């Protein structure tokens, strides 16, 4: 089961000390910890709750199916932020963007 980020101080550390990368309407904030499993948060940026929830569901599913098995033991905190455009992007493109971002995290890590 994927661990999620919930503490305010964890988010503060990610946004203050972590790094940020992005592709199109998808951004990733990340922070490398010393140890522990990957912790993830998915944020949808939209005024409408239906769209926000759809963005979060799509991001969560893309990570869970394609990347969680590889990343589950990596000591990172990841925050994926999707703008409104993510809701209409084809799923394979979303998965590819996520893969490119995670590849850059491994390089910058």
PDB file of N, CA and C in Angstrom:
ATOM      1  N   UNK A   1       0.838  -1.194   0.000  1.00  0.00           N
ATOM      2  CA  UNK A   1       0.000   0.000   0.000  1.00  0.00           C
ATOM      3  C   UNK A   1       0.880   1.254   0.000  1.00  0.00           C
ATOM      4  N   UNK A   2       0.496   2.204  -0.796  1.00  0.00           N
ATOM      5  CA  UNK A   2       1.248   3.440  -0.933  1.00  0.00           C
ATOM      6  C   UNK A   2       1.088   4.306   0.311  1.00  0.00           C
ATOM      7  N   UNK A   3       2.214   4.827   0.812  1.00  0.00           N
ATOM      8  CA  UNK A   3       2.146   5.772   1.925  1.00  0.00           C
ATOM      9  C   UNK A   3       1.889   7.162   1.362  1.00  0.00           C
ATOM     10  N   UNK A   4       1.003   7.899   2.019  1.00  0.00           N
ATOM     11  CA  UNK A   4       0.691   9.243   1.549  1.00  0.00           C
ATOM     12  C   UNK A   4       1.257  10.279   2.509  1.00  0.00           C
ATOM     13  N   UNK A   5       1.518  11.441   1.990  1.00  0.00           N
ATOM     14  CA  UNK A   5       1.986  12.560   2.802  1.00  0.00           C
ATOM     15  C   UNK A   5       0.782  13.231   3.441  1.00  0.00           C
ATOM     16  N   UNK A   6       0.846  13.475   4.732  1.00  0.00           N
ATOM     17  CA  UNK A   6      -0.274  14.122   5.405  1.00  0.00           C
ATOM     18  C   UNK A   6       0.157  15.250   6.338  1.00  0.00           C
ATOM     19  N   UNK A   7       1.379  15.223   6.826  1.00  0.00           N
ATOM     20  CA  UNK A   7       1.807  16.214   7.817  1.00  0.00           C
ATOM     21  C   UNK A   7       2.205  17.536   7.166  1.00  0.00           C
ATOM     22  N   UNK A   8       1.794  18.604   7.812  1.00  0.00           N
ATOM     23  CA  UNK A   8       2.089  19.936   7.301  1.00  0.00           C
ATOM     24  C   UNK A   8       3.589  20.195   7.257  1.00  0.00           C
ATOM     25  N   UNK A   9       4.313  19.711   8.243  1.00  0.00           N
ATOM     26  CA  UNK A   9       5.762  19.952   8.261  1.00  0.00           C
ATOM     27  C   UNK A   9       6.472  19.213   7.126  1.00  0.00           C
ATOM     28  N   UNK A  10       5.941  18.061   6.713  1.00  0.00           N
ATOM     29  CA  UNK A  10       6.524  17.351   5.569  1.00  0.00           C
ATOM     30  C   UNK A  10       6.331  18.159   4.286  1.00  0.00           C
ATOM     31  N   UNK A  11       5.135  18.723   4.110  1.00  0.00           N
ATOM     32  CA  UNK A  11       4.885  19.553   2.935  1.00  0.00           C
ATOM     33  C   UNK A  11       5.771  20.798   2.959  1.00  0.00           C
ATOM     34  N   UNK A  12       5.904  21.409   4.127  1.00  0.00           N
ATOM     35  CA  UNK A  12       6.746  22.602   4.238  1.00  0.00           C
ATOM     36  C   UNK A  12       8.185  22.273   3.842  1.00  0.00           C
ATOM     37  N   UNK A  13       8.692  21.127   4.282  1.00  0.00           N
ATOM     38  CA  UNK A  13      10.062  20.732   3.947  1.00  0.00           C
ATOM     39  C   UNK A  13      10.208  20.502   2.442  1.00  0.00           C
ATOM     40  N   UNK A  14       9.227  19.854   1.838  1.00  0.00           N
ATOM     41  CA  UNK A  14       9.293  19.592   0.395  1.00  0.00           C
ATOM     42  C   UNK A  14       9.320  20.904  -0.386  1.00  0.00           C
ATOM     43  N   UNK A  15       8.444  21.836  -0.042  1.00  0.00           N
ATOM     44  CA  UNK A  15       8.347  23.073  -0.803  1.00  0.00           C
ATOM     45  C   UNK A  15       9.498  24.031  -0.511  1.00  0.00           C
ATOM     46  N   UNK A  16      10.092  23.974   0.681  1.00  0.00           N
ATOM     47  CA  UNK A  16      11.188  24.877   1.026  1.00  0.00           C
ATOM     48  C   UNK A  16      12.551  24.309   0.642  1.00  0.00           C
ATOM     49  N   UNK A  17      12.788  23.027   0.927  1.00  0.00           N
ATOM     50  CA  UNK A  17      14.109  22.442   0.724  1.00  0.00           C
ATOM     51  C   UNK A  17      14.191  21.535  -0.494  1.00  0.00           C
ATOM     52  N   UNK A  18      13.051  21.108  -1.006  1.00  0.00           N
ATOM     53  CA  UNK A  18      13.043  20.174  -2.125  1.00  0.00           C
ATOM     54  C   UNK A  18      13.255  20.855  -3.464  1.00  0.00           C
ATOM     55  N   UNK A  19      13.121  20.068  -4.516  1.00  0.00           N
ATOM     56  CA  UNK A  19      13.290  20.571  -5.875  1.00  0.00           C
ATOM     57  C   UNK A  19      11.965  20.458  -6.621  1.00  0.00           C
ATOM     58  N   UNK A  20      11.888  21.177  -7.747  1.00  0.00           N
ATOM     59  CA  UNK A  20      10.658  21.201  -8.538  1.00  0.00           C
ATOM     60  C   UNK A  20      11.013  21.023 -10.004  1.00  0.00           C
ATOM     61  N   UNK A  21      10.270  20.150 -10.678  1.00  0.00           N
ATOM     62  CA  UNK A  21      10.421  19.965 -12.115  1.00  0.00           C
ATOM     63  C   UNK A  21       9.028  19.852 -12.719  1.00  0.00           C
ATOM     64  N   UNK A  22       8.922  20.077 -14.022  1.00  0.00           N
ATOM     65  CA  UNK A  22       7.604  20.000 -14.635  1.00  0.00           C
ATOM     66  C   UNK A  22       7.652  19.732 -16.124  1.00  0.00           C
ATOM     67  N   UNK A  23       6.560  19.180 -16.614  1.00  0.00           N
ATOM     68  CA  UNK A  23       6.341  18.968 -18.043  1.00  0.00           C
ATOM     69  C   UNK A  23       4.884  19.320 -18.312  1.00  0.00           C
ATOM     70  N   UNK A  24       4.656  20.270 -19.207  1.00  0.00           N
ATOM     71  CA  UNK A  24       3.286  20.641 -19.545  1.00  0.00           C
ATOM     72  C   UNK A  24       2.491  21.010 -18.301  1.00  0.00           C
ATOM     73  N   UNK A  25       1.287  20.463 -18.144  1.00  0.00           N
ATOM     74  CA  UNK A  25       0.452  20.798 -16.988  1.00  0.00           C
ATOM     75  C   UNK A  25       0.748  19.939 -15.750  1.00  0.00           C
ATOM     76  N   UNK A  26       1.857  19.193 -15.759  1.00  0.00           N
ATOM     77  CA  UNK A  26       2.204  18.319 -14.633  1.00  0.00           C
ATOM     78  C   UNK A  26       3.497  18.800 -13.993  1.00  0.00           C
ATOM     79  N   UNK A  27       3.458  19.011 -12.669  1.00  0.00           N
ATOM     80  CA  UNK A  27       4.647  19.404 -11.918  1.00  0.00           C
ATOM     81  C   UNK A  27       4.907  18.382 -10.828  1.00  0.00           C
ATOM     82  N   UNK A  28       6.170  18.263 -10.466  1.00  0.00           N
ATOM     83  CA  UNK A  28       6.559  17.334  -9.409  1.00  0.00           C
ATOM     84  C   UNK A  28       7.494  18.050  -8.458  1.00  0.00           C
ATOM     85  N   UNK A  29       7.119  18.079  -7.189  1.00  0.00           N
ATOM     86  CA  UNK A  29       7.983  18.568  -6.128  1.00  0.00           C
ATOM     87  C   UNK A  29       8.511  17.334  -5.417  1.00  0.00           C
ATOM     88  N   UNK A  30       9.817  17.306  -5.128  1.00  0.00           N
ATOM     89  CA  UNK A  30      10.359  16.118  -4.479  1.00  0.00           C
ATOM     90  C   UNK A  30      11.449  16.483  -3.490  1.00  0.00           C
ATOM     91  N   UNK A  31      11.605  15.617  -2.515  1.00  0.00           N
ATOM     92  CA  UNK A  31      12.619  15.779  -1.472  1.00  0.00           C
ATOM     93  C   UNK A  31      13.166  14.398  -1.140  1.00  0.00           C
ATOM     94  N   UNK A  32      14.477  14.259  -1.145  1.00  0.00           N
ATOM     95  CA  UNK A  32      15.099  12.973  -0.829  1.00  0.00           C
ATOM     96  C   UNK A  32      15.339  12.891   0.681  1.00  0.00           C
ATOM     97  N   UNK A  33      14.790  11.847   1.292  1.00  0.00           N
ATOM     98  CA  UNK A  33      14.993  11.598   2.714  1.00  0.00           C
ATOM     99  C   UNK A  33      16.156  10.634   2.898  1.00  0.00           C
ATOM    100  N   UNK A  34      16.560  10.414   4.134  1.00  0.00           N
ATOM    101  CA  UNK A  34      17.676   9.503   4.396  1.00  0.00           C
ATOM    102  C   UNK A  34      17.262   8.049   4.265  1.00  0.00           C
ATOM    103  N   UNK A  35      16.061   7.715   4.698  1.00  0.00           N
ATOM    104  CA  UNK A  35      15.610   6.328   4.622  1.00  0.00           C
ATOM    105  C   UNK A  35      14.093   6.266   4.645  1.00  0.00           C
ATOM    106  N   UNK A  36      13.566   5.074   4.377  1.00  0.00           N
ATOM    107  CA  UNK A  36      12.123   4.867   4.417  1.00  0.00           C
ATOM    108  C   UNK A  36      11.543   4.702   3.029  1.00  0.00           C
ATOM    109  N   UNK A  37      10.292   4.273   2.961  1.00  0.00           N
ATOM    110  CA  UNK A  37       9.640   4.069   1.663  1.00  0.00           C
ATOM    111  C   UNK A  37       9.200   5.397   1.045  1.00  0.00           C
ATOM    112  N   UNK A  38       8.869   5.342  -0.223  1.00  0.00           N
ATOM    113  CA  UNK A  38       8.385   6.533  -0.912  1.00  0.00           C
ATOM    114  C   UNK A  38       7.047   6.957  -0.304  1.00  0.00           C
ATOM    115  N   UNK A  39       6.875   8.275  -0.164  1.00  0.00           N
ATOM    116  CA  UNK A  39       5.600   8.836   0.281  1.00  0.00           C
ATOM    117  C   UNK A  39       5.131   9.786  -0.811  1.00  0.00           C
ATOM    118  N   UNK A  40       3.849   9.705  -1.146  1.00  0.00           N
ATOM    119  CA  UNK A  40       3.343  10.401  -2.324  1.00  0.00           C
ATOM    120  C   UNK A  40       2.095  11.206  -1.977  1.00  0.00           C
ATOM    121  N   UNK A  41       1.917  12.318  -2.680  1.00  0.00           N
ATOM    122  CA  UNK A  41       0.698  13.108  -2.586  1.00  0.00           C
ATOM    123  C   UNK A  41       0.322  13.552  -3.997  1.00  0.00           C
ATOM    124  N   UNK A  42      -0.963  13.568  -4.285  1.00  0.00           N
ATOM    125  CA  UNK A  42      -1.455  13.975  -5.599  1.00  0.00           C
ATOM    126  C   UNK A  42      -2.393  15.157  -5.415  1.00  0.00           C
ATOM    127  N   UNK A  43      -2.120  16.247  -6.130  1.00  0.00           N
ATOM    128  CA  UNK A  43      -2.896  17.475  -5.989  1.00  0.00           C
ATOM    129  C   UNK A  43      -3.470  17.851  -7.348  1.00  0.00           C
ATOM    130  N   UNK A  44      -4.756  18.162  -7.367  1.00  0.00           N
ATOM    131  CA  UNK A  44      -5.400  18.645  -8.582  1.00  0.00           C
ATOM    132  C   UNK A  44      -5.697  20.118  -8.440  1.00  0.00           C
ATOM    133  N   UNK A  45      -5.275  20.912  -9.411  1.00  0.00           N
ATOM    134  CA  UNK A  45      -5.510  22.354  -9.361  1.00  0.00           C
ATOM    135  C   UNK A  45      -6.649  22.706 -10.299  1.00  0.00           C
ATOM    136  N   UNK A  46      -7.802  22.908  -9.734  1.00  0.00           N
ATOM    137  CA  UNK A  46      -8.977  23.298 -10.498  1.00  0.00           C
ATOM    138  C   UNK A  46      -9.983  23.918  -9.540  1.00  0.00           C
ATOM    139  N   UNK A  47     -10.820  24.783 -10.055  1.00  0.00           N
ATOM    140  CA  UNK A  47     -11.841  25.383  -9.203  1.00  0.00           C
ATOM    141  C   UNK A  47     -12.978  24.420  -8.916  1.00  0.00           C
ATOM    142  N   UNK A  48     -13.220  23.497  -9.845  1.00  0.00           N
ATOM    143  CA  UNK A  48     -14.350  22.581  -9.699  1.00  0.00           C
ATOM    144  C   UNK A  48     -13.899  21.274  -9.057  1.00  0.00           C
ATOM    145  N   UNK A  49     -14.627  20.842  -8.045  1.00  0.00           N
ATOM    146  CA  UNK A  49     -14.262  19.640  -7.298  1.00  0.00           C
ATOM    147  C   UNK A  49     -14.249  18.395  -8.180  1.00  0.00           C
ATOM    148  N   UNK A  50     -15.175  18.289  -9.107  1.00  0.00           N
ATOM    149  CA  UNK A  50     -15.233  17.124  -9.987  1.00  0.00           C
ATOM    150  C   UNK A  50     -13.938  17.007 -10.786  1.00  0.00           C
ATOM    151  N   UNK A  51     -13.479  18.116 -11.318  1.00  0.00           N
ATOM    152  CA  UNK A  51     -12.243  18.125 -12.105  1.00  0.00           C
ATOM    153  C   UNK A  51     -11.030  17.857 -11.214  1.00  0.00           C
ATOM    154  N   UNK A  52     -11.000  18.471 -10.038  1.00  0.00           N
ATOM    155  CA  UNK A  52      -9.897  18.246  -9.083  1.00  0.00           C
ATOM    156  C   UNK A  52      -9.771  16.776  -8.738  1.00  0.00           C
ATOM    157  N   UNK A  53     -10.896  16.148  -8.435  1.00  0.00           N
ATOM    158  CA  UNK A  53     -10.885  14.736  -8.063  1.00  0.00           C
ATOM    159  C   UNK A  53     -10.478  13.850  -9.231  1.00  0.00           C
ATOM    160  N   UNK A  54     -10.922  14.193 -10.425  1.00  0.00           N
ATOM    161  CA  UNK A  54     -10.537  13.402 -11.600  1.00  0.00           C
ATOM    162  C   UNK A  54      -9.029  13.487 -11.835  1.00  0.00           C
ATOM    163  N   UNK A  55      -8.460  14.667 -11.676  1.00  0.00           N
ATOM    164  CA  UNK A  55      -7.011  14.839 -11.831  1.00  0.00           C
ATOM    165  C   UNK A  55      -6.279  13.968 -10.821  1.00  0.00           C
ATOM    166  N   UNK A  56      -6.692  14.026  -9.572  1.00  0.00           N
ATOM    167  CA  UNK A  56      -6.033  13.213  -8.528  1.00  0.00           C
ATOM    168  C   UNK A  56      -6.160  11.728  -8.805  1.00  0.00           C
ATOM    169  N   UNK A  57      -7.337  11.282  -9.222  1.00  0.00           N
ATOM    170  CA  UNK A  57      -7.530   9.854  -9.532  1.00  0.00           C
ATOM    171  C   UNK A  57      -6.620   9.404 -10.660  1.00  0.00           C
ATOM    172  N   UNK A  58      -6.527  10.198 -11.708  1.00  0.00           N
ATOM    173  CA  UNK A  58      -5.686   9.826 -12.853  1.00  0.00           C
ATOM    174  C   UNK A  58      -4.210   9.792 -12.457  1.00  0.00           C
ATOM    175  N   UNK A  59      -3.751  10.779 -11.703  1.00  0.00           N
ATOM    176  CA  UNK A  59      -2.353  10.794 -11.266  1.00  0.00           C
ATOM    177  C   UNK A  59      -2.054   9.598 -10.369  1.00  0.00           C
ATOM    178  N   UNK A  60      -2.954   9.333  -9.431  1.00  0.00           N
ATOM    179  CA  UNK A  60      -2.752   8.218  -8.502  1.00  0.00           C
ATOM    180  C   UNK A  60      -2.688   6.891  -9.250  1.00  0.00           C
ATOM    181  N   UNK A  61      -3.578   6.691 -10.197  1.00  0.00           N
ATOM    182  CA  UNK A  61      -3.608   5.434 -10.945  1.00  0.00           C
ATOM    183  C   UNK A  61      -2.371   5.279 -11.823  1.00  0.00           C
ATOM    184  N   UNK A  62      -1.936   6.344 -12.459  1.00  0.00           N
ATOM    185  CA  UNK A  62      -0.732   6.268 -13.297  1.00  0.00           C
ATOM    186  C   UNK A  62       0.476   5.879 -12.452  1.00  0.00           C
ATOM    187  N   UNK A  63       0.607   6.471 -11.277  1.00  0.00           N
ATOM    188  CA  UNK A  63       1.746   6.143 -10.414  1.00  0.00           C
ATOM    189  C   UNK A  63       1.614   4.732  -9.861  1.00  0.00           C
ATOM    190  N   UNK A  64       0.429   4.374  -9.402  1.00  0.00           N
ATOM    191  CA  UNK A  64       0.225   3.067  -8.770  1.00  0.00           C
ATOM    192  C   UNK A  64       0.522   1.920  -9.731  1.00  0.00           C
ATOM    193  N   UNK A  65       0.010   1.986 -10.924  1.00  0.00           N
ATOM    194  CA  UNK A  65       0.145   0.879 -11.870  1.00  0.00           C
ATOM    195  C   UNK A  65       1.544   0.807 -12.463  1.00  0.00           C
ATOM    196  N   UNK A  66       2.090   1.943 -12.861  1.00  0.00           N
ATOM    197  CA  UNK A  66       3.310   1.922 -13.656  1.00  0.00           C
ATOM    198  C   UNK A  66       4.589   2.179 -12.867  1.00  0.00           C
ATOM    199  N   UNK A  67       4.526   2.907 -11.764  1.00  0.00           N
ATOM    200  CA  UNK A  67       5.766   3.322 -11.112  1.00  0.00           C
ATOM    201  C   UNK A  67       5.907   2.902  -9.655  1.00  0.00           C
ATOM    202  N   UNK A  68       4.826   2.651  -8.954  1.00  0.00           N
ATOM    203  CA  UNK A  68       4.942   2.291  -7.538  1.00  0.00           C
ATOM    204  C   UNK A  68       5.778   1.037  -7.311  1.00  0.00           C
ATOM    205  N   UNK A  69       5.623  -0.032  -8.120  1.00  0.00           N
ATOM    206  CA  UNK A  69       6.455  -1.221  -7.881  1.00  0.00           C
ATOM    207  C   UNK A  69       7.955  -0.929  -7.942  1.00  0.00           C
ATOM    208  N   UNK A  70       8.358   0.038  -8.754  1.00  0.00           N
ATOM    209  CA  UNK A  70       9.775   0.383  -8.885  1.00  0.00           C
ATOM    210  C   UNK A  70      10.207   1.324  -7.762  1.00  0.00           C
ATOM    211  N   UNK A  71       9.338   2.252  -7.380  1.00  0.00           N
ATOM    212  CA  UNK A  71       9.697   3.329  -6.455  1.00  0.00           C
ATOM    213  C   UNK A  71       9.374   3.044  -4.996  1.00  0.00           C
ATOM    214  N   UNK A  72       8.716   1.945  -4.681  1.00  0.00           N
ATOM    215  CA  UNK A  72       8.203   1.762  -3.321  1.00  0.00           C
ATOM    216  C   UNK A  72       9.276   1.783  -2.241  1.00  0.00           C
ATOM    217  N   UNK A  73      10.514   1.421  -2.552  1.00  0.00           N
ATOM    218  CA  UNK A  73      11.574   1.399  -1.540  1.00  0.00           C
ATOM    219  C   UNK A  73      12.523   2.594  -1.635  1.00  0.00           C
ATOM    220  N   UNK A  74      12.215   3.560  -2.479  1.00  0.00           N
ATOM    221  CA  UNK A  74      13.068   4.740  -2.630  1.00  0.00           C
ATOM    222  C   UNK A  74      12.733   5.751  -1.529  1.00  0.00           C
ATOM    223  N   UNK A  75      13.749   6.375  -0.906  1.00  0.00           N
ATOM    224  CA  UNK A  75      13.486   7.311   0.201  1.00  0.00           C
ATOM    225  C   UNK A  75      13.153   8.722  -0.288  1.00  0.00           C
ATOM    226  N   UNK A  76      12.044   8.868  -0.991  1.00  0.00           N
ATOM    227  CA  UNK A  76      11.641  10.169  -1.520  1.00  0.00           C
ATOM    228  C   UNK A  76      10.255  10.539  -1.025  1.00  0.00           C
ATOM    229  N   UNK A  77      10.031  11.843  -0.897  1.00  0.00           N
ATOM    230  CA  UNK A  77       8.695  12.401  -0.742  1.00  0.00           C
ATOM    231  C   UNK A  77       8.364  13.055  -2.078  1.00  0.00           C
ATOM    232  N   UNK A  78       7.241  12.680  -2.677  1.00  0.00           N
ATOM    233  CA  UNK A  78       6.850  13.180  -3.994  1.00  0.00           C
ATOM    234  C   UNK A  78       5.486  13.853  -3.910  1.00  0.00           C
ATOM    235  N   UNK A  79       5.368  15.037  -4.495  1.00  0.00           N
ATOM    236  CA  UNK A  79       4.082  15.721  -4.604  1.00  0.00           C
ATOM    237  C   UNK A  79       3.849  16.017  -6.083  1.00  0.00           C
ATOM    238  N   UNK A  80       2.874  15.321  -6.672  1.00  0.00           N
ATOM    239  CA  UNK A  80       2.495  15.550  -8.065  1.00  0.00           C
ATOM    240  C   UNK A  80       1.376  16.580  -8.086  1.00  0.00           C
ATOM    241  N   UNK A  81       1.542  17.628  -8.883  1.00  0.00           N
ATOM    242  CA  UNK A  81       0.532  18.675  -9.004  1.00  0.00           C
ATOM    243  C   UNK A  81       0.090  18.731 -10.461  1.00  0.00           C
ATOM    244  N   UNK A  82      -1.194  18.477 -10.680  1.00  0.00           N
ATOM    245  CA  UNK A  82      -1.736  18.509 -12.036  1.00  0.00           C
ATOM    246  C   UNK A  82      -2.674  19.678 -12.220  1.00  0.00           C
ATOM    247  N   UNK A  83      -2.452  20.448 -13.271  1.00  0.00           N
ATOM    248  CA  UNK A  83      -3.359  21.543 -13.611  1.00  0.00           C
ATOM    249  C   UNK A  83      -4.581  20.985 -14.331  1.00  0.00           C
ATOM    250  N   UNK A  84      -5.520  21.854 -14.643  1.00  0.00           N
ATOM    251  CA  UNK A  84      -6.777  21.422 -15.262  1.00  0.00           C
ATOM    252  C   UNK A  84      -6.579  20.643 -16.552  1.00  0.00           C
ATOM    253  N   UNK A  85      -5.525  20.931 -17.299  1.00  0.00           N
ATOM    254  CA  UNK A  85      -5.279  20.261 -18.565  1.00  0.00           C
ATOM    255  C   UNK A  85      -5.057  18.765 -18.436  1.00  0.00           C
ATOM    256  N   UNK A  86      -4.643  18.296 -17.271  1.00  0.00           N
ATOM    257  CA  UNK A  86      -4.386  16.864 -17.052  1.00  0.00           C
ATOM    258  C   UNK A  86      -5.668  16.052 -17.206  1.00  0.00           C
ATOM    259  N   UNK A  87      -6.800  16.639 -16.872  1.00  0.00           N
ATOM    260  CA  UNK A  87      -8.068  15.908 -16.929  1.00  0.00           C
ATOM    261  C   UNK A  87      -8.412  15.470 -18.347  1.00  0.00           C
ATOM    262  N   UNK A  88      -7.923  16.191 -19.354  1.00  0.00           N
ATOM    263  CA  UNK A  88      -8.273  15.856 -20.732  1.00  0.00           C
ATOM    264  C   UNK A  88      -7.131  15.207 -21.516  1.00  0.00           C
ATOM    265  N   UNK A  89      -5.970  15.055 -20.907  1.00  0.00           N
ATOM    266  CA  UNK A  89      -4.825  14.428 -21.581  1.00  0.00           C
ATOM    267  C   UNK A  89      -5.048  12.924 -21.656  1.00  0.00           C
ATOM    268  N   UNK A  90      -4.649  12.317 -22.765  1.00  0.00           N
ATOM    269  CA  UNK A  90      -4.780  10.869 -22.889  1.00  0.00           C
ATOM    270  C   UNK A  90      -3.891  10.186 -21.854  1.00  0.00           C
ATOM    271  N   UNK A  91      -4.390   9.085 -21.306  1.00  0.00           N
ATOM    272  CA  UNK A  91      -3.704   8.413 -20.206  1.00  0.00           C
ATOM    273  C   UNK A  91      -2.282   7.967 -20.557  1.00  0.00           C
ATOM    274  N   UNK A  92      -2.019   7.384 -21.738  1.00  0.00           N
ATOM    275  CA  UNK A  92      -0.630   6.996 -22.056  1.00  0.00           C
ATOM    276  C   UNK A  92       0.341   8.180 -22.063  1.00  0.00           C
ATOM    277  N   UNK A  93      -0.132   9.352 -22.480  1.00  0.00           N
ATOM    278  CA  UNK A  93       0.714  10.543 -22.455  1.00  0.00           C
ATOM    279  C   UNK A  93       0.999  10.959 -21.018  1.00  0.00           C
ATOM    280  N   UNK A  94       0.002  10.890 -20.159  1.00  0.00           N
ATOM    281  CA  UNK A  94       0.185  11.200 -18.748  1.00  0.00           C
ATOM    282  C   UNK A  94       1.215  10.260 -18.121  1.00  0.00           C
ATOM    283  N   UNK A  95       1.122   8.979 -18.434  1.00  0.00           N
ATOM    284  CA  UNK A  95       2.077   7.993 -17.908  1.00  0.00           C
ATOM    285  C   UNK A  95       3.484   8.310 -18.404  1.00  0.00           C
ATOM    286  N   UNK A  96       3.608   8.700 -19.676  1.00  0.00           N
ATOM    287  CA  UNK A  96       4.927   9.029 -20.227  1.00  0.00           C
ATOM    288  C   UNK A  96       5.519  10.259 -19.546  1.00  0.00           C
ATOM    289  N   UNK A  97       4.697  11.299 -19.339  1.00  0.00           N
ATOM    290  CA  UNK A  97       5.173  12.497 -18.651  1.00  0.00           C
ATOM    291  C   UNK A  97       5.639  12.156 -17.241  1.00  0.00           C
ATOM    292  N   UNK A  98       4.853  11.343 -16.551  1.00  0.00           N
ATOM    293  CA  UNK A  98       5.218  10.962 -15.195  1.00  0.00           C
ATOM    294  C   UNK A  98       6.544  10.196 -15.200  1.00  0.00           C
ATOM    295  N   UNK A  99       6.723   9.314 -16.168  1.00  0.00           N
ATOM    296  CA  UNK A  99       7.971   8.565 -16.282  1.00  0.00           C
ATOM    297  C   UNK A  99       9.163   9.473 -16.527  1.00  0.00           C
ATOM    298  N   UNK A 100       8.983  10.487 -17.372  1.00  0.00           N
ATOM    299  CA  UNK A 100      10.067  11.436 -17.635  1.00  0.00           C
ATOM    300  C   UNK A 100      10.425  12.217 -16.375  1.00  0.00           C
ATOM    301  N   UNK A 101       9.418  12.647 -15.626  1.00  0.00           N
ATOM    302  CA  UNK A 101       9.688  13.380 -14.388  1.00  0.00           C
ATOM    303  C   UNK A 101      10.416  12.501 -13.378  1.00  0.00           C
ATOM    304  N   UNK A 102       9.968  11.264 -13.226  1.00  0.00           N
ATOM    305  CA  UNK A 102      10.609  10.371 -12.263  1.00  0.00           C
ATOM    306  C   UNK A 102      12.030  10.020 -12.699  1.00  0.00           C
ATOM    307  N   UNK A 103      12.270   9.937 -14.002  1.00  0.00           N
ATOM    308  CA  UNK A 103      13.629   9.719 -14.495  1.00  0.00           C
ATOM    309  C   UNK A 103      14.543  10.881 -14.141  1.00  0.00           C
ATOM    310  N   UNK A 104      14.009  12.100 -14.226  1.00  0.00           N
ATOM    311  CA  UNK A 104      14.802  13.271 -13.847  1.00  0.00           C
ATOM    312  C   UNK A 104      15.040  13.318 -12.345  1.00  0.00           C
ATOM    313  N   UNK A 105      14.092  12.816 -11.562  1.00  0.00           N
ATOM    314  CA  UNK A 105      14.287  12.749 -10.109  1.00  0.00           C
ATOM    315  C   UNK A 105      15.450  11.819  -9.791  1.00  0.00           C
ATOM    316  N   UNK A 106      15.518  10.684 -10.466  1.00  0.00           N
ATOM    317  CA  UNK A 106      16.620   9.743 -10.238  1.00  0.00           C
ATOM    318  C   UNK A 106      17.959  10.385 -10.570  1.00  0.00           C
ATOM    319  N   UNK A 107      18.009  11.188 -11.625  1.00  0.00           N
ATOM    320  CA  UNK A 107      19.255  11.851 -12.003  1.00  0.00           C
ATOM    321  C   UNK A 107      19.628  12.946 -11.010  1.00  0.00           C
ATOM    322  N   UNK A 108      18.639  13.767 -10.624  1.00  0.00           N
ATOM    323  CA  UNK A 108      18.903  14.898  -9.730  1.00  0.00           C
ATOM    324  C   UNK A 108      18.996  14.478  -8.273  1.00  0.00           C
ATOM    325  N   UNK A 109      18.223  13.420  -7.932  1.00  0.00           N
ATOM    326  CA  UNK A 109      18.053  12.858  -6.610  1.00  0.00           C
ATOM    327  C   UNK A 109      18.986  13.299  -5.604  1.00  0.00           C
TER     328      UNK A 109
END
